[in-house]
Amino acid sequence: MARSVDPTTTDTSPAEPPPMKRNKFFALANRSSTPRPTLSKTEVSLYLNQPCLQEDGDPLGYLKAKQPEFPVTRLVAKYLAIPATSAPVERLFSTASKLFGPERCNLSDKRFEHLMMIRCNPQ
């Protein structure tokens, strides 16, 4: 089972170096494309120059129809959506009623706004 090794045979072909791996960071930096801010500004200006939707029009249908033309409509649908529940508003009113109770009825509007901001946005 032992293999015989012939000492007279040698491998004379030079060892080829492994292929160079490109750093992904530099690959992204070398890619030439249209600068995104310019493209976004153009897209937004085109979007704003579109004729307004009629009052009885379907805004979701309009956004779906314009999505290939304006990819920014995905952001519009995401950030301008109306919440399906009123739970956040109810929590806000509950916090306000606890904060602006009978013992604190002399708070100024500005102070009340600041306290609500602190209570509702803890970080």
mmCIF file of N, CA and C in Angstrom:
data_model
loop_
_atom_site.group_PDB
_atom_site.id
_atom_site.type_symbol
_atom_site.label_atom_id
_atom_site.label_comp_id
_atom_site.label_asym_id
_atom_site.label_seq_id
_atom_site.Cartn_x
_atom_site.Cartn_y
_atom_site.Cartn_z
ATOM 1 N N MET A 1 0.785 -1.186 0.000
ATOM 2 C CA MET A 1 0.000 0.000 0.000
ATOM 3 C C MET A 1 0.837 1.264 0.000
ATOM 4 N N ALA A 2 2.053 1.143 0.303
ATOM 5 C CA ALA A 2 2.931 2.307 0.291
ATOM 6 C C ALA A 2 3.226 2.689 -1.139
ATOM 7 N N ARG A 3 3.184 3.970 -1.407
ATOM 8 C CA ARG A 3 3.490 4.466 -2.742
ATOM 9 C C ARG A 3 4.985 4.663 -2.873
ATOM 10 N N SER A 4 5.455 4.321 -4.013
ATOM 11 C CA SER A 4 6.882 4.544 -4.232
ATOM 12 C C SER A 4 7.065 5.939 -4.813
ATOM 13 N N VAL A 5 8.035 6.624 -4.306
ATOM 14 C CA VAL A 5 8.327 7.979 -4.750
ATOM 15 C C VAL A 5 9.588 7.922 -5.589
ATOM 16 N N ASP A 6 9.512 8.459 -6.766
ATOM 17 C CA ASP A 6 10.658 8.468 -7.660
ATOM 18 C C ASP A 6 11.440 9.750 -7.397
ATOM 19 N N PRO A 7 12.630 9.673 -6.823
ATOM 20 C CA PRO A 7 13.381 10.874 -6.488
ATOM 21 C C PRO A 7 13.880 11.637 -7.703
ATOM 22 N N THR A 8 13.862 11.050 -8.877
ATOM 23 C CA THR A 8 14.384 11.741 -10.055
ATOM 24 C C THR A 8 13.361 12.686 -10.684
ATOM 25 N N THR A 9 12.074 12.525 -10.340
ATOM 26 C CA THR A 9 11.054 13.389 -10.928
ATOM 27 C C THR A 9 10.845 14.595 -10.012
ATOM 28 N N THR A 10 10.934 15.752 -10.596
ATOM 29 C CA THR A 10 10.688 16.971 -9.820
ATOM 30 C C THR A 10 9.674 17.832 -10.564
ATOM 31 N N ASP A 11 8.988 18.618 -9.811
ATOM 32 C CA ASP A 11 8.002 19.529 -10.398
ATOM 33 C C ASP A 11 8.725 20.826 -10.730
ATOM 34 N N THR A 12 8.896 21.091 -12.019
ATOM 35 C CA THR A 12 9.652 22.267 -12.440
ATOM 36 C C THR A 12 8.764 23.473 -12.738
ATOM 37 N N SER A 13 7.430 23.291 -12.723
ATOM 38 C CA SER A 13 6.559 24.441 -13.015
ATOM 39 C C SER A 13 6.548 25.379 -11.807
ATOM 40 N N PRO A 14 6.696 26.669 -12.056
ATOM 41 C CA PRO A 14 6.712 27.608 -10.934
ATOM 42 C C PRO A 14 5.316 27.681 -10.289
ATOM 43 N N ALA A 15 5.309 27.818 -8.983
ATOM 44 C CA ALA A 15 4.035 27.909 -8.263
ATOM 45 C C ALA A 15 3.383 29.250 -8.589
ATOM 46 N N GLU A 16 2.132 29.192 -9.047
ATOM 47 C CA GLU A 16 1.428 30.422 -9.392
ATOM 48 C C GLU A 16 0.861 31.044 -8.126
ATOM 49 N N PRO A 17 1.006 32.353 -7.993
ATOM 50 C CA PRO A 17 0.467 33.004 -6.794
ATOM 51 C C PRO A 17 -1.063 32.961 -6.822
ATOM 52 N N PRO A 18 -1.682 32.949 -5.659
ATOM 53 C CA PRO A 18 -3.149 32.933 -5.634
ATOM 54 C C PRO A 18 -3.687 34.250 -6.202
ATOM 55 N N PRO A 19 -4.892 34.220 -6.738
ATOM 56 C CA PRO A 19 -5.437 35.463 -7.302
ATOM 57 C C PRO A 19 -5.595 36.519 -6.214
ATOM 58 N N MET A 20 -5.321 37.746 -6.600
ATOM 59 C CA MET A 20 -5.404 38.850 -5.643
ATOM 60 C C MET A 20 -6.864 39.114 -5.291
ATOM 61 N N LYS A 21 -7.110 39.301 -4.004
ATOM 62 C CA LYS A 21 -8.457 39.645 -3.558
ATOM 63 C C LYS A 21 -8.548 41.161 -3.473
ATOM 64 N N ARG A 22 -9.588 41.689 -4.043
ATOM 65 C CA ARG A 22 -9.775 43.140 -3.993
ATOM 66 C C ARG A 22 -10.491 43.504 -2.712
ATOM 67 N N ASN A 23 -10.068 44.549 -2.162
ATOM 68 C CA ASN A 23 -10.715 45.047 -0.964
ATOM 69 C C ASN A 23 -12.076 45.624 -1.354
ATOM 70 N N LYS A 24 -13.129 45.187 -0.684
ATOM 71 C CA LYS A 24 -14.477 45.624 -1.046
ATOM 72 C C LYS A 24 -14.654 47.125 -0.868
ATOM 73 N N PHE A 25 -13.976 47.684 0.106
ATOM 74 C CA PHE A 25 -14.096 49.121 0.338
ATOM 75 C C PHE A 25 -13.617 49.905 -0.876
ATOM 76 N N PHE A 26 -12.465 49.535 -1.404
ATOM 77 C CA PHE A 26 -11.917 50.248 -2.545
ATOM 78 C C PHE A 26 -12.699 49.946 -3.816
ATOM 79 N N ALA A 27 -13.308 48.776 -3.887
ATOM 80 C CA ALA A 27 -14.137 48.469 -5.047
ATOM 81 C C ALA A 27 -15.331 49.411 -5.097
ATOM 82 N N LEU A 28 -15.903 49.720 -3.942
ATOM 83 C CA LEU A 28 -17.025 50.660 -3.897
ATOM 84 C C LEU A 28 -16.562 52.074 -4.224
ATOM 85 N N ALA A 29 -15.375 52.433 -3.761
ATOM 86 C CA ALA A 29 -14.865 53.782 -3.991
ATOM 87 C C ALA A 29 -14.545 54.009 -5.466
ATOM 88 N N ASN A 30 -14.116 52.960 -6.168
ATOM 89 C CA ASN A 30 -13.734 53.107 -7.567
ATOM 90 C C ASN A 30 -14.923 53.075 -8.521
ATOM 91 N N ARG A 31 -16.087 52.699 -8.021
ATOM 92 C CA ARG A 31 -17.255 52.589 -8.886
ATOM 93 C C ARG A 31 -17.694 53.983 -9.335
ATOM 94 N N SER A 32 -17.857 54.154 -10.622
ATOM 95 C CA SER A 32 -18.287 55.465 -11.122
ATOM 96 C C SER A 32 -19.788 55.417 -11.369
ATOM 97 N N SER A 33 -20.476 56.361 -10.779
ATOM 98 C CA SER A 33 -21.919 56.454 -10.979
ATOM 99 C C SER A 33 -22.346 57.892 -10.756
ATOM 100 N N THR A 34 -23.606 58.156 -11.027
ATOM 101 C CA THR A 34 -24.153 59.489 -10.793
ATOM 102 C C THR A 34 -24.212 59.723 -9.298
ATOM 103 N N PRO A 35 -23.773 60.867 -8.834
ATOM 104 C CA PRO A 35 -23.848 61.133 -7.399
ATOM 105 C C PRO A 35 -25.293 61.076 -6.923
ATOM 106 N N ARG A 36 -25.527 60.365 -5.817
ATOM 107 C CA ARG A 36 -26.881 60.178 -5.309
ATOM 108 C C ARG A 36 -27.569 61.481 -4.904
ATOM 109 N N PRO A 37 -26.893 62.434 -4.243
ATOM 110 C CA PRO A 37 -27.620 63.651 -3.876
ATOM 111 C C PRO A 37 -28.192 64.385 -5.086
ATOM 112 N N THR A 38 -27.451 64.439 -6.180
ATOM 113 C CA THR A 38 -27.936 65.107 -7.378
ATOM 114 C C THR A 38 -29.141 64.370 -7.942
ATOM 115 N N LEU A 39 -29.057 63.048 -7.980
ATOM 116 C CA LEU A 39 -30.157 62.243 -8.487
ATOM 117 C C LEU A 39 -31.394 62.426 -7.615
ATOM 118 N N SER A 40 -31.210 62.440 -6.303
ATOM 119 C CA SER A 40 -32.339 62.612 -5.391
ATOM 120 C C SER A 40 -32.964 63.989 -5.548
ATOM 121 N N LYS A 41 -32.139 65.017 -5.670
ATOM 122 C CA LYS A 41 -32.674 66.375 -5.842
ATOM 123 C C LYS A 41 -33.476 66.474 -7.131
ATOM 124 N N THR A 42 -32.970 65.873 -8.191
ATOM 125 C CA THR A 42 -33.681 65.889 -9.462
ATOM 126 C C THR A 42 -35.009 65.160 -9.335
ATOM 127 N N GLU A 43 -34.982 64.021 -8.678
ATOM 128 C CA GLU A 43 -36.195 63.231 -8.504
ATOM 129 C C GLU A 43 -37.240 63.990 -7.692
ATOM 130 N N VAL A 44 -36.812 64.636 -6.627
ATOM 131 C CA VAL A 44 -37.743 65.397 -5.789
ATOM 132 C C VAL A 44 -38.308 66.576 -6.565
ATOM 133 N N SER A 45 -37.472 67.278 -7.319
ATOM 134 C CA SER A 45 -37.986 68.425 -8.085
ATOM 135 C C SER A 45 -38.971 67.966 -9.157
ATOM 136 N N LEU A 46 -38.708 66.834 -9.813
ATOM 137 C CA LEU A 46 -39.666 66.300 -10.785
ATOM 138 C C LEU A 46 -40.973 65.915 -10.104
ATOM 139 N N TYR A 47 -40.861 65.320 -8.922
ATOM 140 C CA TYR A 47 -42.044 64.912 -8.159
ATOM 141 C C TYR A 47 -42.883 66.131 -7.776
ATOM 142 N N LEU A 48 -42.228 67.193 -7.336
ATOM 143 C CA LEU A 48 -42.952 68.392 -6.921
ATOM 144 C C LEU A 48 -43.580 69.130 -8.100
ATOM 145 N N ASN A 49 -43.054 68.933 -9.300
ATOM 146 C CA ASN A 49 -43.604 69.586 -10.488
ATOM 147 C C ASN A 49 -44.750 68.806 -11.124
ATOM 148 N N GLN A 50 -45.086 67.641 -10.579
ATOM 149 C CA GLN A 50 -46.218 66.859 -11.078
ATOM 150 C C GLN A 50 -47.523 67.592 -10.769
ATOM 151 N N PRO A 51 -48.543 67.425 -11.603
ATOM 152 C CA PRO A 51 -49.833 68.049 -11.291
ATOM 153 C C PRO A 51 -50.421 67.433 -10.020
ATOM 154 N N CYS A 52 -51.148 68.262 -9.277
ATOM 155 C CA CYS A 52 -51.740 67.801 -8.015
ATOM 156 C C CYS A 52 -52.837 66.779 -8.281
ATOM 157 N N LEU A 53 -53.003 65.892 -7.344
ATOM 158 C CA LEU A 53 -54.046 64.875 -7.403
ATOM 159 C C LEU A 53 -55.389 65.524 -7.075
ATOM 160 N N GLN A 54 -56.431 65.107 -7.754
ATOM 161 C CA GLN A 54 -57.775 65.628 -7.469
ATOM 162 C C GLN A 54 -58.182 65.247 -6.050
ATOM 163 N N GLU A 55 -59.104 66.020 -5.465
ATOM 164 C CA GLU A 55 -59.529 65.754 -4.090
ATOM 165 C C GLU A 55 -60.149 64.378 -3.937
ATOM 166 N N ASP A 56 -60.841 63.893 -4.951
ATOM 167 C CA ASP A 56 -61.464 62.574 -4.851
ATOM 168 C C ASP A 56 -60.560 61.476 -5.419
ATOM 169 N N GLY A 57 -59.299 61.796 -5.690
ATOM 170 C CA GLY A 57 -58.348 60.833 -6.234
ATOM 171 C C GLY A 57 -57.869 59.842 -5.180
ATOM 172 N N ASP A 58 -57.237 58.780 -5.639
ATOM 173 C CA ASP A 58 -56.719 57.731 -4.758
ATOM 174 C C ASP A 58 -55.217 57.940 -4.578
ATOM 175 N N PRO A 59 -54.775 58.443 -3.407
ATOM 176 C CA PRO A 59 -53.344 58.711 -3.232
ATOM 177 C C PRO A 59 -52.483 57.452 -3.270
ATOM 178 N N LEU A 60 -52.974 56.339 -2.726
ATOM 179 C CA LEU A 60 -52.176 55.108 -2.760
ATOM 180 C C LEU A 60 -52.036 54.582 -4.183
ATOM 181 N N GLY A 61 -53.102 54.673 -4.954
ATOM 182 C CA GLY A 61 -53.026 54.269 -6.362
ATOM 183 C C GLY A 61 -52.056 55.145 -7.137
ATOM 184 N N TYR A 62 -52.071 56.434 -6.838
ATOM 185 C CA TYR A 62 -51.145 57.373 -7.481
ATOM 186 C C TYR A 62 -49.698 57.013 -7.148
ATOM 187 N N LEU A 63 -49.439 56.734 -5.859
ATOM 188 C CA LEU A 63 -48.076 56.378 -5.450
ATOM 189 C C LEU A 63 -47.619 55.090 -6.117
ATOM 190 N N LYS A 64 -48.519 54.096 -6.210
ATOM 191 C CA LYS A 64 -48.152 52.834 -6.862
ATOM 192 C C LYS A 64 -47.869 53.048 -8.345
ATOM 193 N N ALA A 65 -48.656 53.901 -8.978
ATOM 194 C CA ALA A 65 -48.454 54.158 -10.408
ATOM 195 C C ALA A 65 -47.151 54.905 -10.666
ATOM 196 N N LYS A 66 -46.760 55.781 -9.756
ATOM 197 C CA LYS A 66 -45.566 56.611 -9.941
ATOM 198 C C LYS A 66 -44.296 55.997 -9.354
ATOM 199 N N GLN A 67 -44.400 54.848 -8.686
ATOM 200 C CA GLN A 67 -43.222 54.277 -8.023
ATOM 201 C C GLN A 67 -42.072 53.969 -8.983
ATOM 202 N N PRO A 68 -42.317 53.413 -10.173
ATOM 203 C CA PRO A 68 -41.172 53.194 -11.077
ATOM 204 C C PRO A 68 -40.497 54.502 -11.498
ATOM 205 N N GLU A 69 -41.290 55.546 -11.631
ATOM 206 C CA GLU A 69 -40.752 56.835 -12.055
ATOM 207 C C GLU A 69 -40.052 57.566 -10.906
ATOM 208 N N PHE A 70 -40.613 57.429 -9.695
ATOM 209 C CA PHE A 70 -40.085 58.117 -8.516
ATOM 210 C C PHE A 70 -39.870 57.120 -7.379
ATOM 211 N N PRO A 71 -38.681 56.547 -7.236
ATOM 212 C CA PRO A 71 -38.445 55.626 -6.117
ATOM 213 C C PRO A 71 -38.604 56.279 -4.749
ATOM 214 N N VAL A 72 -38.571 57.614 -4.696
ATOM 215 C CA VAL A 72 -38.734 58.302 -3.419
ATOM 216 C C VAL A 72 -40.147 58.085 -2.858
ATOM 217 N N THR A 73 -41.081 57.622 -3.675
ATOM 218 C CA THR A 73 -42.442 57.388 -3.180
ATOM 219 C C THR A 73 -42.475 56.311 -2.106
ATOM 220 N N ARG A 74 -41.478 55.435 -2.072
ATOM 221 C CA ARG A 74 -41.410 54.446 -0.976
ATOM 222 C C ARG A 74 -41.245 55.160 0.352
ATOM 223 N N LEU A 75 -40.436 56.218 0.375
ATOM 224 C CA LEU A 75 -40.258 56.989 1.604
ATOM 225 C C LEU A 75 -41.529 57.734 1.974
ATOM 226 N N VAL A 76 -42.220 58.250 0.976
ATOM 227 C CA VAL A 76 -43.471 58.958 1.238
ATOM 228 C C VAL A 76 -44.460 58.014 1.898
ATOM 229 N N ALA A 77 -44.600 56.817 1.349
ATOM 230 C CA ALA A 77 -45.542 55.849 1.913
ATOM 231 C C ALA A 77 -45.132 55.425 3.315
ATOM 232 N N LYS A 78 -43.834 55.377 3.570
ATOM 233 C CA LYS A 78 -43.368 54.931 4.887
ATOM 234 C C LYS A 78 -43.534 56.017 5.949
ATOM 235 N N TYR A 79 -43.128 57.238 5.637
ATOM 236 C CA TYR A 79 -43.077 58.281 6.658
ATOM 237 C C TYR A 79 -44.333 59.138 6.751
ATOM 238 N N LEU A 80 -45.178 59.111 5.744
ATOM 239 C CA LEU A 80 -46.406 59.890 5.814
ATOM 240 C C LEU A 80 -47.634 59.016 6.070
ATOM 241 N N ALA A 81 -47.397 57.786 6.463
ATOM 242 C CA ALA A 81 -48.514 56.881 6.741
ATOM 243 C C ALA A 81 -49.188 57.257 8.055
ATOM 244 N N ILE A 82 -50.493 57.066 8.107
ATOM 245 C CA ILE A 82 -51.260 57.338 9.321
ATOM 246 C C ILE A 82 -51.261 56.066 10.157
ATOM 247 N N PRO A 83 -50.949 56.153 11.452
ATOM 248 C CA PRO A 83 -50.966 54.947 12.283
ATOM 249 C C PRO A 83 -52.356 54.311 12.294
ATOM 250 N N ALA A 84 -52.397 52.996 12.316
ATOM 251 C CA ALA A 84 -53.669 52.280 12.270
ATOM 252 C C ALA A 84 -54.414 52.337 13.592
ATOM 253 N N THR A 85 -53.735 52.616 14.683
ATOM 254 C CA THR A 85 -54.390 52.657 15.988
ATOM 255 C C THR A 85 -54.196 54.022 16.621
ATOM 256 N N SER A 86 -54.990 54.270 17.637
ATOM 257 C CA SER A 86 -54.866 55.534 18.358
ATOM 258 C C SER A 86 -54.117 55.349 19.668
ATOM 259 N N ALA A 87 -53.480 54.199 19.859
ATOM 260 C CA ALA A 87 -52.790 53.912 21.121
ATOM 261 C C ALA A 87 -51.716 54.950 21.459
ATOM 262 N N PRO A 88 -50.863 55.370 20.523
ATOM 263 C CA PRO A 88 -49.856 56.379 20.887
ATOM 264 C C PRO A 88 -50.479 57.691 21.364
ATOM 265 N N VAL A 89 -51.571 58.092 20.747
ATOM 266 C CA VAL A 89 -52.228 59.329 21.152
ATOM 267 C C VAL A 89 -52.841 59.167 22.537
ATOM 268 N N GLU A 90 -53.440 58.005 22.791
ATOM 269 C CA GLU A 90 -54.029 57.748 24.110
ATOM 270 C C GLU A 90 -52.954 57.790 25.192
ATOM 271 N N ARG A 91 -51.786 57.214 24.900
ATOM 272 C CA ARG A 91 -50.682 57.253 25.867
ATOM 273 C C ARG A 91 -50.233 58.685 26.124
ATOM 274 N N LEU A 92 -50.209 59.479 25.078
ATOM 275 C CA LEU A 92 -49.814 60.877 25.204
ATOM 276 C C LEU A 92 -50.794 61.647 26.091
ATOM 277 N N PHE A 93 -52.096 61.451 25.876
ATOM 278 C CA PHE A 93 -53.094 62.121 26.709
ATOM 279 C C PHE A 93 -53.021 61.647 28.155
ATOM 280 N N SER A 94 -52.762 60.365 28.358
ATOM 281 C CA SER A 94 -52.641 59.833 29.716
ATOM 282 C C SER A 94 -51.457 60.474 30.438
ATOM 283 N N THR A 95 -50.328 60.571 29.746
ATOM 284 C CA THR A 95 -49.147 61.205 30.331
ATOM 285 C C THR A 95 -49.424 62.676 30.631
ATOM 286 N N ALA A 96 -50.112 63.355 29.728
ATOM 287 C CA ALA A 96 -50.421 64.773 29.931
ATOM 288 C C ALA A 96 -51.333 64.973 31.129
ATOM 289 N N SER A 97 -52.316 64.082 31.303
ATOM 290 C CA SER A 97 -53.227 64.241 32.445
ATOM 291 C C SER A 97 -52.509 63.995 33.765
ATOM 292 N N LYS A 98 -51.537 63.082 33.775
ATOM 293 C CA LYS A 98 -50.756 62.847 34.999
ATOM 294 C C LYS A 98 -49.826 64.028 35.282
ATOM 295 N N LEU A 99 -49.303 64.604 34.244
ATOM 296 C CA LEU A 99 -48.350 65.697 34.390
ATOM 297 C C LEU A 99 -49.035 67.013 34.752
ATOM 298 N N PHE A 100 -50.191 67.243 34.180
ATOM 299 C CA PHE A 100 -50.898 68.512 34.384
ATOM 300 C C PHE A 100 -52.084 68.294 35.325
ATOM 301 N N GLY A 101 -51.802 67.705 36.467
ATOM 302 C CA GLY A 101 -52.842 67.427 37.453
ATOM 303 C C GLY A 101 -53.186 68.659 38.270
ATOM 304 N N PRO A 102 -54.080 68.494 39.258
ATOM 305 C CA PRO A 102 -54.495 69.631 40.082
ATOM 306 C C PRO A 102 -53.334 70.288 40.826
ATOM 307 N N GLU A 103 -52.334 69.506 41.214
ATOM 308 C CA GLU A 103 -51.209 70.079 41.961
ATOM 309 C C GLU A 103 -50.264 70.878 41.075
ATOM 310 N N ARG A 104 -50.385 70.730 39.751
ATOM 311 C CA ARG A 104 -49.496 71.440 38.830
ATOM 312 C C ARG A 104 -50.281 72.283 37.839
ATOM 313 N N CYS A 105 -51.411 72.770 38.205
ATOM 314 C CA CYS A 105 -52.250 73.500 37.244
ATOM 315 C C CYS A 105 -51.710 74.890 36.920
ATOM 316 N N ASN A 106 -50.677 75.335 37.621
ATOM 317 C CA ASN A 106 -50.105 76.655 37.348
ATOM 318 C C ASN A 106 -48.901 76.605 36.410
ATOM 319 N N LEU A 107 -48.674 75.472 35.760
ATOM 320 C CA LEU A 107 -47.554 75.364 34.819
ATOM 321 C C LEU A 107 -47.791 76.264 33.610
ATOM 322 N N SER A 108 -46.728 76.891 33.153
ATOM 323 C CA SER A 108 -46.844 77.674 31.917
ATOM 324 C C SER A 108 -46.895 76.713 30.726
ATOM 325 N N ASP A 109 -47.395 77.199 29.612
ATOM 326 C CA ASP A 109 -47.485 76.363 28.413
ATOM 327 C C ASP A 109 -46.109 75.868 27.977
ATOM 328 N N LYS A 110 -45.145 76.758 28.021
ATOM 329 C CA LYS A 110 -43.785 76.412 27.603
ATOM 330 C C LYS A 110 -43.204 75.320 28.502
ATOM 331 N N ARG A 111 -43.381 75.478 29.822
ATOM 332 C CA ARG A 111 -42.867 74.493 30.782
ATOM 333 C C ARG A 111 -43.564 73.144 30.575
ATOM 334 N N PHE A 112 -44.881 73.184 30.340
ATOM 335 C CA PHE A 112 -45.643 71.957 30.105
ATOM 336 C C PHE A 112 -45.134 71.246 28.847
ATOM 337 N N GLU A 113 -44.889 71.993 27.774
ATOM 338 C CA GLU A 113 -44.357 71.401 26.546
ATOM 339 C C GLU A 113 -43.002 70.752 26.788
ATOM 340 N N HIS A 114 -42.151 71.427 27.556
ATOM 341 C CA HIS A 114 -40.821 70.875 27.845
ATOM 342 C C HIS A 114 -40.945 69.588 28.659
ATOM 343 N N LEU A 115 -41.791 69.586 29.665
ATOM 344 C CA LEU A 115 -41.965 68.384 30.486
ATOM 345 C C LEU A 115 -42.555 67.233 29.672
ATOM 346 N N MET A 116 -43.487 67.526 28.794
ATOM 347 C CA MET A 116 -44.063 66.478 27.936
ATOM 348 C C MET A 116 -42.998 65.916 26.994
ATOM 349 N N MET A 117 -42.171 66.785 26.462
ATOM 350 C CA MET A 117 -41.103 66.337 25.567
ATOM 351 C C MET A 117 -40.149 65.402 26.300
ATOM 352 N N ILE A 118 -39.812 65.760 27.533
ATOM 353 C CA ILE A 118 -38.898 64.925 28.325
ATOM 354 C C ILE A 118 -39.550 63.593 28.661
ATOM 355 N N ARG A 119 -40.819 63.620 29.055
ATOM 356 C CA ARG A 119 -41.519 62.396 29.434
ATOM 357 C C ARG A 119 -41.739 61.453 28.258
ATOM 358 N N CYS A 120 -42.066 62.002 27.112
ATOM 359 C CA CYS A 120 -42.433 61.172 25.956
ATOM 360 C C CYS A 120 -41.246 60.760 25.092
ATOM 361 N N ASN A 121 -40.098 61.366 25.304
ATOM 362 C CA ASN A 121 -38.901 61.035 24.519
ATOM 363 C C ASN A 121 -37.724 60.743 25.438
ATOM 364 N N PRO A 122 -37.796 59.696 26.250
ATOM 365 C CA PRO A 122 -36.677 59.417 27.168
ATOM 366 C C PRO A 122 -35.475 58.863 26.408
ATOM 367 N N GLN A 123 -34.301 59.410 26.720
ATOM 368 C CA GLN A 123 -33.065 58.888 26.111
ATOM 369 C C GLN A 123 -31.884 59.288 26.915
#
